[in-house]
Short mmCIF file of C-alpha atoms and ligand atoms in Angstrom, two decimals:
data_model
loop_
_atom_site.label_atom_id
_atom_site.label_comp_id
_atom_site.label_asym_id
_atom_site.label_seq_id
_atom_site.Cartn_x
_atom_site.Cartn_y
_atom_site.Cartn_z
CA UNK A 1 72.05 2.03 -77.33
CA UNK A 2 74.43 0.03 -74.84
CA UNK A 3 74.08 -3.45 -74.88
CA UNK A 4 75.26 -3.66 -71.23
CA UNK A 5 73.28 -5.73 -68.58
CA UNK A 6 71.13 -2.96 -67.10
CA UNK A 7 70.95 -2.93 -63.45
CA UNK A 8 68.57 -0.70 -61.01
CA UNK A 9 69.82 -0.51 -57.54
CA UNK A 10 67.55 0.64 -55.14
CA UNK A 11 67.47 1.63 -51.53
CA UNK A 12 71.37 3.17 -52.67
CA UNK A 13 73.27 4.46 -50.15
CA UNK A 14 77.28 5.96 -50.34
CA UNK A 15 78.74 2.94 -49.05
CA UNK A 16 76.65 0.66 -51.61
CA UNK A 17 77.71 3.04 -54.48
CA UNK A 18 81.07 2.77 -53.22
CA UNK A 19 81.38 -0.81 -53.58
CA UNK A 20 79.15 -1.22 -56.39
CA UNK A 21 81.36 0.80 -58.23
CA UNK A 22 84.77 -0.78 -57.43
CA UNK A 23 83.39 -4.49 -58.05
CA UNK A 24 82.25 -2.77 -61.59
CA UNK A 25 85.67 -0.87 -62.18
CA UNK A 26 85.85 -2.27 -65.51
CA UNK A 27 82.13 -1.16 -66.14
CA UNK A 28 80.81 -3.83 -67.32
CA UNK A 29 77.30 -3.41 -66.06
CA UNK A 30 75.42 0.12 -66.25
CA UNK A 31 74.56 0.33 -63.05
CA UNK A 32 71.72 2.62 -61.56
CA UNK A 33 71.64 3.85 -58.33
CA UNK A 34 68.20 5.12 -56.70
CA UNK A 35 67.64 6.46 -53.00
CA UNK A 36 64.26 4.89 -52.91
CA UNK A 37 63.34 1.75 -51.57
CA UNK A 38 61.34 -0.44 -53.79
CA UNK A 39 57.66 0.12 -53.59
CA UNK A 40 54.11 -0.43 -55.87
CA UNK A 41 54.87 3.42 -56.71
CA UNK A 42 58.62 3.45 -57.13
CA UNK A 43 58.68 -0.03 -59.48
CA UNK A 44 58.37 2.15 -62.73
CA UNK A 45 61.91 3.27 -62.05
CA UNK A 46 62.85 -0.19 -63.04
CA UNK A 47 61.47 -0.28 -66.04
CA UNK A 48 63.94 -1.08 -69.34
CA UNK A 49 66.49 -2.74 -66.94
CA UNK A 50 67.01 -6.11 -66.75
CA UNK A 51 67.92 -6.83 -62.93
CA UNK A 52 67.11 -5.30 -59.85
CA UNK A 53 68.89 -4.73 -56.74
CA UNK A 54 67.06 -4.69 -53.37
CA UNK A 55 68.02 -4.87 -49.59
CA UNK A 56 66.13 -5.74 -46.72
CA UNK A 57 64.13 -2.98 -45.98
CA UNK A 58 62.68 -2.93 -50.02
CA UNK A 59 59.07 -4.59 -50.40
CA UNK A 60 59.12 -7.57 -53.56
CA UNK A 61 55.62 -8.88 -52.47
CA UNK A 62 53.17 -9.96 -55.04
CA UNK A 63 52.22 -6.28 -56.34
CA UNK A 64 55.83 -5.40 -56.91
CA UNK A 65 56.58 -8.33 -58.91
CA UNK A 66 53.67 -8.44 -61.11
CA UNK A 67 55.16 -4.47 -61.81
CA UNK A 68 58.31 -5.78 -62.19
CA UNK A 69 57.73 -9.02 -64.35
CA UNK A 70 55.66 -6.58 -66.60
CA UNK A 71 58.65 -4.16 -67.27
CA UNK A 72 60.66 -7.49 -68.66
CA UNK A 73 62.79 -7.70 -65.25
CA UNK A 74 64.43 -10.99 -65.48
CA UNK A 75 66.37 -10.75 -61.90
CA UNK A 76 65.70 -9.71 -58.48
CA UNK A 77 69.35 -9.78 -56.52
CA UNK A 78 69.29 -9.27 -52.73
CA UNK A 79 72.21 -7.67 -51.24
CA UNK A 80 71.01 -9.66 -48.05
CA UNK A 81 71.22 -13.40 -47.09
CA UNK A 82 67.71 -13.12 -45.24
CA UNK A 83 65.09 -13.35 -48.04
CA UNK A 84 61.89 -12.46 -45.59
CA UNK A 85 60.93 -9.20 -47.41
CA UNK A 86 60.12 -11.24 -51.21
CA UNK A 87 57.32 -13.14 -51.83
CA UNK A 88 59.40 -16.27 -53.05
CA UNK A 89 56.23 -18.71 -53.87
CA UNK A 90 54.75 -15.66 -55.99
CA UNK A 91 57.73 -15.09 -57.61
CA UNK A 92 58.17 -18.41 -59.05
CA UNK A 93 57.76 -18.77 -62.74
CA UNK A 94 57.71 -15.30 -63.36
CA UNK A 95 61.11 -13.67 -61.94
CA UNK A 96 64.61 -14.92 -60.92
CA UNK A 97 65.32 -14.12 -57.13
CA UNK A 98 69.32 -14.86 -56.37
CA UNK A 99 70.90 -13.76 -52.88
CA UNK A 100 74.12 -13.51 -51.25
CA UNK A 101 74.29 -16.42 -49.17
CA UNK A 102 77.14 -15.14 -47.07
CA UNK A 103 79.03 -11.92 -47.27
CA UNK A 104 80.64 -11.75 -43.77
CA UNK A 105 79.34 -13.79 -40.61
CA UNK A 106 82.05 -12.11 -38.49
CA UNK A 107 80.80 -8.88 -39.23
CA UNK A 108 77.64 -10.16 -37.48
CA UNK A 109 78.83 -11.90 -35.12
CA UNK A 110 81.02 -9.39 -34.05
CA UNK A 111 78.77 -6.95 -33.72
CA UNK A 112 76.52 -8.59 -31.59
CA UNK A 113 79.43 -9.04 -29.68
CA UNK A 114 80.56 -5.63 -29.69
CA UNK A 115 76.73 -4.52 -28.68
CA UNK A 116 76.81 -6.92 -25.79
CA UNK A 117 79.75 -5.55 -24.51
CA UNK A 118 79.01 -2.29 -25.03
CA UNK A 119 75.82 -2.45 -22.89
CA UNK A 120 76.95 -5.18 -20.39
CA UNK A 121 80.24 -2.74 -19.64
CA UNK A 122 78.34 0.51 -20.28
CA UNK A 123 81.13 1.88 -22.90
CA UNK A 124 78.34 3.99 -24.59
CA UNK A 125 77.88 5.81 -20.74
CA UNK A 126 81.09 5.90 -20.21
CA UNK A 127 82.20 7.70 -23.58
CA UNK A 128 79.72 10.44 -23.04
CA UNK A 129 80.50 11.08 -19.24
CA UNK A 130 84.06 11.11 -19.48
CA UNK A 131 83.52 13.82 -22.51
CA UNK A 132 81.91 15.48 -19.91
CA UNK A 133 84.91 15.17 -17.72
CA UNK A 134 82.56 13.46 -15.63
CA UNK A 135 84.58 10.30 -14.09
CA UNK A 136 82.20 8.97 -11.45
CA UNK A 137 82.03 5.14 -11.67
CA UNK A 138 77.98 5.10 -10.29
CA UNK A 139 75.80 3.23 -12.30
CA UNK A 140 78.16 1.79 -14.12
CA UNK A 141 78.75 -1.78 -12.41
CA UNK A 142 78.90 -4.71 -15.35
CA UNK A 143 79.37 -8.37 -15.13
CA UNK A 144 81.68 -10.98 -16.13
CA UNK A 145 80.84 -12.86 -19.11
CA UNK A 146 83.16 -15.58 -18.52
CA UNK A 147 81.35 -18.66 -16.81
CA UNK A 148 77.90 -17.01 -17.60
CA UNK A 149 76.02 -19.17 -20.17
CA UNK A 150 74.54 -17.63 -23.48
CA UNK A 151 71.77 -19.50 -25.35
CA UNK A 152 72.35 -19.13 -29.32
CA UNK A 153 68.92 -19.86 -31.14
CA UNK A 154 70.48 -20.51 -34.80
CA UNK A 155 73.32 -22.64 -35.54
CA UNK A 156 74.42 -21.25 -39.08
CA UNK A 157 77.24 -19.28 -40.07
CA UNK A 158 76.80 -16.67 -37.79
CA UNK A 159 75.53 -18.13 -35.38
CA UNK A 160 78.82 -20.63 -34.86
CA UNK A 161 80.74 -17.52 -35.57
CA UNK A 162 79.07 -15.97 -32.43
CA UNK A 163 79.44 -19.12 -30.36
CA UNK A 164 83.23 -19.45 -30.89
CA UNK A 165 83.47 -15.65 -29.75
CA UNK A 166 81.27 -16.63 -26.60
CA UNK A 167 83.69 -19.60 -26.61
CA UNK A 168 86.71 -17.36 -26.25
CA UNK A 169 85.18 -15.33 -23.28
CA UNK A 170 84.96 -18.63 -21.04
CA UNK A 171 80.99 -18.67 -21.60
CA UNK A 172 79.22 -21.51 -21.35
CA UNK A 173 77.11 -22.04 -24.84
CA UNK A 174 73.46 -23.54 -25.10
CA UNK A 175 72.14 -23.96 -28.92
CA UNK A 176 69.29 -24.53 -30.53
CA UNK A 177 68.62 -24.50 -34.19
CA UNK A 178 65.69 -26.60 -36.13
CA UNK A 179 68.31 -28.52 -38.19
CA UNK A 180 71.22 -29.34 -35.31
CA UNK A 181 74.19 -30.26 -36.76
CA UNK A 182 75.69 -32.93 -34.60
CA UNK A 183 79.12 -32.41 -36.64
CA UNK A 184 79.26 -29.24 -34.96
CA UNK A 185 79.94 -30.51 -31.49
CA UNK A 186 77.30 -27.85 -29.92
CA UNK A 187 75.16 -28.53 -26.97
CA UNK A 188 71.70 -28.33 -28.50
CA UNK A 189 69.18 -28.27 -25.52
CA UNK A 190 65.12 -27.32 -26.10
CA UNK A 191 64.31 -23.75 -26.65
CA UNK A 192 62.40 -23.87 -23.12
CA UNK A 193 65.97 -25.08 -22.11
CA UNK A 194 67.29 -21.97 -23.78
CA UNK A 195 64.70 -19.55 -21.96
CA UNK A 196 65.00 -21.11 -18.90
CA UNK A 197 68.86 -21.53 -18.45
CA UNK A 198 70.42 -18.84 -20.58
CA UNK A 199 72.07 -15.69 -18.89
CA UNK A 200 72.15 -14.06 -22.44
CA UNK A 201 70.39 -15.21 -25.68
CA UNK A 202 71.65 -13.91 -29.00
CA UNK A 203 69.21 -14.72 -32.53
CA UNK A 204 71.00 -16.16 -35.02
CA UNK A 205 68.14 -18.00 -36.97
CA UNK A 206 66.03 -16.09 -40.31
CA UNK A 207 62.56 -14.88 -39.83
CA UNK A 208 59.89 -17.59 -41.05
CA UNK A 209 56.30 -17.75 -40.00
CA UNK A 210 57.75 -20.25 -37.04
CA UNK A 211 60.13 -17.97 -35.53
CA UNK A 212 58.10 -14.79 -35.76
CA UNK A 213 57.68 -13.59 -32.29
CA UNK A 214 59.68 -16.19 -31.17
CA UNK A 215 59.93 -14.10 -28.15
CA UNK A 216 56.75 -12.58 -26.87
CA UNK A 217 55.19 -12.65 -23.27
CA UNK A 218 55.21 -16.16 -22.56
CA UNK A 219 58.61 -17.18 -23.61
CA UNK A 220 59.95 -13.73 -21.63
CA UNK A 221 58.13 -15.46 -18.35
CA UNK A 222 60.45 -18.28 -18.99
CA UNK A 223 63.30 -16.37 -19.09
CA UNK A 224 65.72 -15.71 -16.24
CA UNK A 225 65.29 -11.97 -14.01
CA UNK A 226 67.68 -9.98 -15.94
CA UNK A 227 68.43 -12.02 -19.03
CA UNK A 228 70.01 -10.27 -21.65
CA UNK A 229 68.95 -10.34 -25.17
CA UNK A 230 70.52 -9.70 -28.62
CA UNK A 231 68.76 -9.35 -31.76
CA UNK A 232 71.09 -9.04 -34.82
CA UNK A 233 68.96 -11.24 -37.19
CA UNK A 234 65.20 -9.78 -38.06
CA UNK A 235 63.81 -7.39 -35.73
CA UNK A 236 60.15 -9.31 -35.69
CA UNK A 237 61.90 -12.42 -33.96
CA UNK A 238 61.13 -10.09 -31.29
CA UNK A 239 57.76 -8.45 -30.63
CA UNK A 240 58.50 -5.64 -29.62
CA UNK A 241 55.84 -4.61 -27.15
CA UNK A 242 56.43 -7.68 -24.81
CA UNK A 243 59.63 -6.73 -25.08
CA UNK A 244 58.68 -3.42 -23.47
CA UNK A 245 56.79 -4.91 -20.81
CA UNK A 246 59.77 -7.04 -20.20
CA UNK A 247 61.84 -4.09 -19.55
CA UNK A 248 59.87 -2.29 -17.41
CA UNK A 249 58.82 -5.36 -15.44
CA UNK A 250 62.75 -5.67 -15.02
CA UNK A 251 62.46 -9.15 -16.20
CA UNK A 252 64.81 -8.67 -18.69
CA UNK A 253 68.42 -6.63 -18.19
CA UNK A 254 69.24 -5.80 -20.65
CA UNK A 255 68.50 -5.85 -25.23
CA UNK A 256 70.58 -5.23 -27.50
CA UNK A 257 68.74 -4.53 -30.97
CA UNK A 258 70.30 -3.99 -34.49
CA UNK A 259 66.98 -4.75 -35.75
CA UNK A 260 63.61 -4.02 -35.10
CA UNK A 261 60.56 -5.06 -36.39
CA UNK A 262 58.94 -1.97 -38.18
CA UNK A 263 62.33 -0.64 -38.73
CA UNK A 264 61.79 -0.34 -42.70
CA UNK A 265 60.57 3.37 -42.96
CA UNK A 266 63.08 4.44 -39.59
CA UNK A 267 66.49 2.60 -40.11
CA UNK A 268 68.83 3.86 -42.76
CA UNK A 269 67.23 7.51 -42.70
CA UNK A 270 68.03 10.80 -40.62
CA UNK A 271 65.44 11.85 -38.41
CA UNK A 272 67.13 14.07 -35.80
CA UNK A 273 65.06 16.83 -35.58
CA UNK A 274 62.23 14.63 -36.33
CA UNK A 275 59.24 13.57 -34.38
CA UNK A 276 59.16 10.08 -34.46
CA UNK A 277 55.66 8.34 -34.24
CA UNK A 278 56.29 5.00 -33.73
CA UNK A 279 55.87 4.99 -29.99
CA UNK A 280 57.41 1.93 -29.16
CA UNK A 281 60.87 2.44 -30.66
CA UNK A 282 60.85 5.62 -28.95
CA UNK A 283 60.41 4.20 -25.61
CA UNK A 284 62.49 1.00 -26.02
CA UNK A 285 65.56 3.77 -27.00
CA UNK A 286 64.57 5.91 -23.87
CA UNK A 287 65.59 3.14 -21.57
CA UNK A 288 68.92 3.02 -20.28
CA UNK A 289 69.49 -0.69 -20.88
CA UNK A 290 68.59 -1.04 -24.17
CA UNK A 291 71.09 -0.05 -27.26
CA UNK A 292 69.51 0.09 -31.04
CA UNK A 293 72.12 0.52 -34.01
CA UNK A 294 69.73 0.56 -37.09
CA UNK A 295 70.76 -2.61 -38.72
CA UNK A 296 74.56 -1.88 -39.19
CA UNK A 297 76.31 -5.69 -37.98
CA UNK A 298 77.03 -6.32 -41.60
CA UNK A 299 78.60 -3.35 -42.16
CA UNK A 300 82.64 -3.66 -42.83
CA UNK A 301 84.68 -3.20 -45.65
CA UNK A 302 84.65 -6.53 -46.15
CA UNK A 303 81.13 -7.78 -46.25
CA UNK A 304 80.65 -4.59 -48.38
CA UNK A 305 83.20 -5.79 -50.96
CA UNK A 306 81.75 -9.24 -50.69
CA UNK A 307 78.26 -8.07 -51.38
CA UNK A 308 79.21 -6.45 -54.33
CA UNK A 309 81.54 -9.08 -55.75
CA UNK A 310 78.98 -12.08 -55.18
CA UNK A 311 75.53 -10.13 -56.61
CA UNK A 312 77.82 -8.60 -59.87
CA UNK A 313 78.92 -12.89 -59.86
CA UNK A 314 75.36 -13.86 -59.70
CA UNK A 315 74.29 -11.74 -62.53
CA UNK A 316 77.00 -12.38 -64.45
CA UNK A 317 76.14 -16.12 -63.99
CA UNK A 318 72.37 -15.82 -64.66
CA UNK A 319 72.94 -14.26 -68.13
CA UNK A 320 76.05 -15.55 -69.66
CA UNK A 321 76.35 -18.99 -67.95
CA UNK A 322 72.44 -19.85 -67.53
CA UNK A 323 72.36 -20.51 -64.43
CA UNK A 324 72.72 -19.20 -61.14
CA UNK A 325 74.44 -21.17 -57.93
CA UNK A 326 72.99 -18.55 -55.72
CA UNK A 327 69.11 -18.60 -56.47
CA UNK A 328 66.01 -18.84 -54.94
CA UNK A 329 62.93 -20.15 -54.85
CA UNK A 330 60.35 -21.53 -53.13
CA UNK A 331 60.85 -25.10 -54.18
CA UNK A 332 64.09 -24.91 -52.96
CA UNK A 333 63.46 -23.06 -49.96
CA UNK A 334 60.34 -25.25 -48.64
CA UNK A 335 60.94 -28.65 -50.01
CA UNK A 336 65.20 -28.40 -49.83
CA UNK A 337 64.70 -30.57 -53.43
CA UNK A 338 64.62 -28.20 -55.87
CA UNK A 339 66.89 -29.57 -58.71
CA UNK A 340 67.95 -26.35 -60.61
CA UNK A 341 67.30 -28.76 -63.66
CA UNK A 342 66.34 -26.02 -65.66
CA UNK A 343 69.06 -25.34 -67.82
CA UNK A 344 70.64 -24.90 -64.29
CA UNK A 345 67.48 -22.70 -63.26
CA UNK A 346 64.85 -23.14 -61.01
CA UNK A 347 62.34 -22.80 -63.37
P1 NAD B 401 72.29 -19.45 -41.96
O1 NAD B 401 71.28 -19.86 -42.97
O2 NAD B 401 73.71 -19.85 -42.14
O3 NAD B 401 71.83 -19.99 -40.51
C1 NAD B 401 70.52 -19.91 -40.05
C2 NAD B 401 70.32 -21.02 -39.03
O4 NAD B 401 69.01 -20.88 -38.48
C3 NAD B 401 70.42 -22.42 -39.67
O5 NAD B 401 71.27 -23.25 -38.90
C4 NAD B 401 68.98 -22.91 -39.62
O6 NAD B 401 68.88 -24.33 -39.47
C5 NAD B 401 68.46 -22.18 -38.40
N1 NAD B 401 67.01 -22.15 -38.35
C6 NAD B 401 66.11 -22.17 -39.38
N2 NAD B 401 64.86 -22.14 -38.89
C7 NAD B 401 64.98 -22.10 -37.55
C8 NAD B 401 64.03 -22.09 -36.48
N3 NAD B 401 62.71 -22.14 -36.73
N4 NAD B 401 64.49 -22.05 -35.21
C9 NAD B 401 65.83 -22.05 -34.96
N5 NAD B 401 66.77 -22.07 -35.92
C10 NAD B 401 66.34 -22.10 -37.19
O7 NAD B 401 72.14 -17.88 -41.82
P2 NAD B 401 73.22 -16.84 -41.27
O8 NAD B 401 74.06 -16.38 -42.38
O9 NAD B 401 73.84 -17.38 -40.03
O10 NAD B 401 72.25 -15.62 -40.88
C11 NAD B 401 71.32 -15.71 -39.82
C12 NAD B 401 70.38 -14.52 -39.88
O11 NAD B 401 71.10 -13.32 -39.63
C13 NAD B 401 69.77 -14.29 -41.28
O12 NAD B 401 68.59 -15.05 -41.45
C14 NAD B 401 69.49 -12.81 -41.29
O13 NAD B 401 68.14 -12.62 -40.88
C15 NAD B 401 70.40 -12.24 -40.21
N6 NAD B 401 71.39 -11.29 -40.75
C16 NAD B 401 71.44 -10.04 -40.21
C17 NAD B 401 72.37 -9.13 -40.67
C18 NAD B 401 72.48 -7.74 -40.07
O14 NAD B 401 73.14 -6.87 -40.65
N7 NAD B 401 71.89 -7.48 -38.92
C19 NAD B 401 73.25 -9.48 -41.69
C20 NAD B 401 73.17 -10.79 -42.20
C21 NAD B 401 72.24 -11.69 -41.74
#
């Protein structure tokens, strides 16, 4: 029997396998791939490996890990930087949880970008129309984003990444973030300052129980008449229905969504020819100002490479270094003091 680290990767799609593969060239790792997502009833794939992969659509709440942790799993490894979809607290003691911090923030940032303009300057109507040989301009009036002003709720990496794009267009930038940074020279107002003021508000910040539904009906009533809003962080910073009513109040413009909140059993799967029951997604993609891509910002060759690179790293660290520089837990994430002190381990 190979003595090889024994990974399970689930939720695999080409692109994963792909880079997976290339970062393992040398095959040092057996690698498994496995279309499913990780669920109570899938876990028992897992079993006889000693790490497993997940993304952020797989569930690693209490039930899973118990599974896990009984089938001698000594690592969870996100492909993700957002951690929202594992039970951290539960987790502790019993199972390793390591991340990628940061695989790209300009693939992020860029896309929300690239959504924004997309929808502001109606490329997406414009590429089927003139397929049509249909050049009529009606309908398709945009506006300038230079001297507009964009609120950015988040100040992380991708968030600044986003900012100094905004920056580049002549926009004027708002920012608010929990933690400011004063060494990042931003102009951090209130979030009321944000709804109230901001032409356009991208979400840059992770979904915790204090920015769930961060936007609902209330904070849409503060909002300006047409705001524009882009969501390329966790689709339940949103809630989704308000959002709705928001459109067809015309309160807000325009939304730009590469998540959504009950995206988990929709995004990453086929379902042309499909009737889809989840009501609300269908009628938020009916309407002619809002654009969905199903969770696709990080996607470049580069944040794919660097996915691969840092989780094979992490594992790599974890068993032959004893320790981890990328783990998590909820000691570190709720208290910031966790001191690794644990033969360089959490716990
Ligand atoms: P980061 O940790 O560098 O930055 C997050 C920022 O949010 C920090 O400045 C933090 O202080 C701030 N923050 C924390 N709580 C907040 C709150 N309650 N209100 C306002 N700000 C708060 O993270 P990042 O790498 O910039 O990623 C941001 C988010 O983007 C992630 O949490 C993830 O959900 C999302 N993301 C999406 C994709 C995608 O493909 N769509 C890919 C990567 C990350």
């Amino acid at each position: 029997m190979s003595d090889k680290i024994k990974i399970a990767l689930f939720d695999a799609k080409d692109y994963d396998i792909a880079s997976f593969e290339k970062a393992n060239a040398e095959g040092v790792y057996e690698i498994s791939y496995f279309d499913d997502k990780l669920r109570v009833d899938t876990c028992k794939l897992a079993e006889g490996f000693d790490v497993v992969c997940v993304f952020v659509n797989d569930d690693v709440g209490h039930e899973e890990i118990d599974k896990l942790y009984g089938y001698g799993v000594k690592l969870i490894c996100l492909r993700c930087a957002g951690y929202n979809n594992v039970e951290i607290e539960y987790a502790y003691n019993k199972i390793h949880v390591a991340r990628v911090p940061a695989y790209s923030p300009y693939a992020v940032a860029e896309h929300a970008m690239a959504m924004l303009m997309t929808s502001i300057r109606r490329i997406h109507k414009a590429y089927i129309r003139t397929r049509d040989f249909n050049f009529s301009l009606s309908g398709m009036t945009g506006f300038d984003f230079h001297g507009k002003t964009v609120g950015v709720v988040g100040t992380g990496k991708i968030g600044r990444v986003f900012i100094d794009i905004c920056k580049g267009f002549g926009m004027n930038v708002l920012a608010y973030d929990k933690f400011p940074n004063p060494e990042f020279g931003l102009n951090y107002v209130s979030l009321d300052e944000i709804w109230e003021k901001s032409d356009i508000i991208s979400f840059h910040c992770p979904l915790t129980d204090e920015t769930r539904y961060l936007v609902n009906s209330e904070s849409i009533d503060k909002m300006k008449k047409g705001v524009v809003l882009v969501n390329t962080s966790r689709g339940a910073l949103i809630d989704s229905e308000a959002l709705l009513e928001g459109i067809k109040s015309r309160k807000i413009g325009a939304a730009c969504l590469d998540v959504y909140e009950e995206e988990s059993d929709l995004f990453f799967h086929d379902y042309s020819g499909h009737i889809v029951e989840d009501d609300v997604i269908a009628r938020l993609i009916s309407m002619p100002n809002v654009i969905v891509t199903s969770h696709q910002a990080f996607l470049t060759e580069e944040a794919l490479g660097n996915i691969a690179d840092t989780t094979l790293n992490n594992v790599r660290q974890f068993f032959a270094e004893g320790k981890c520089d990328n783990e998590l837990c909820y000691v570190c994430n709720k208290f910031s003091e966790c001191q690794r002190t644990h033969n360089g381990k959490c716990f």
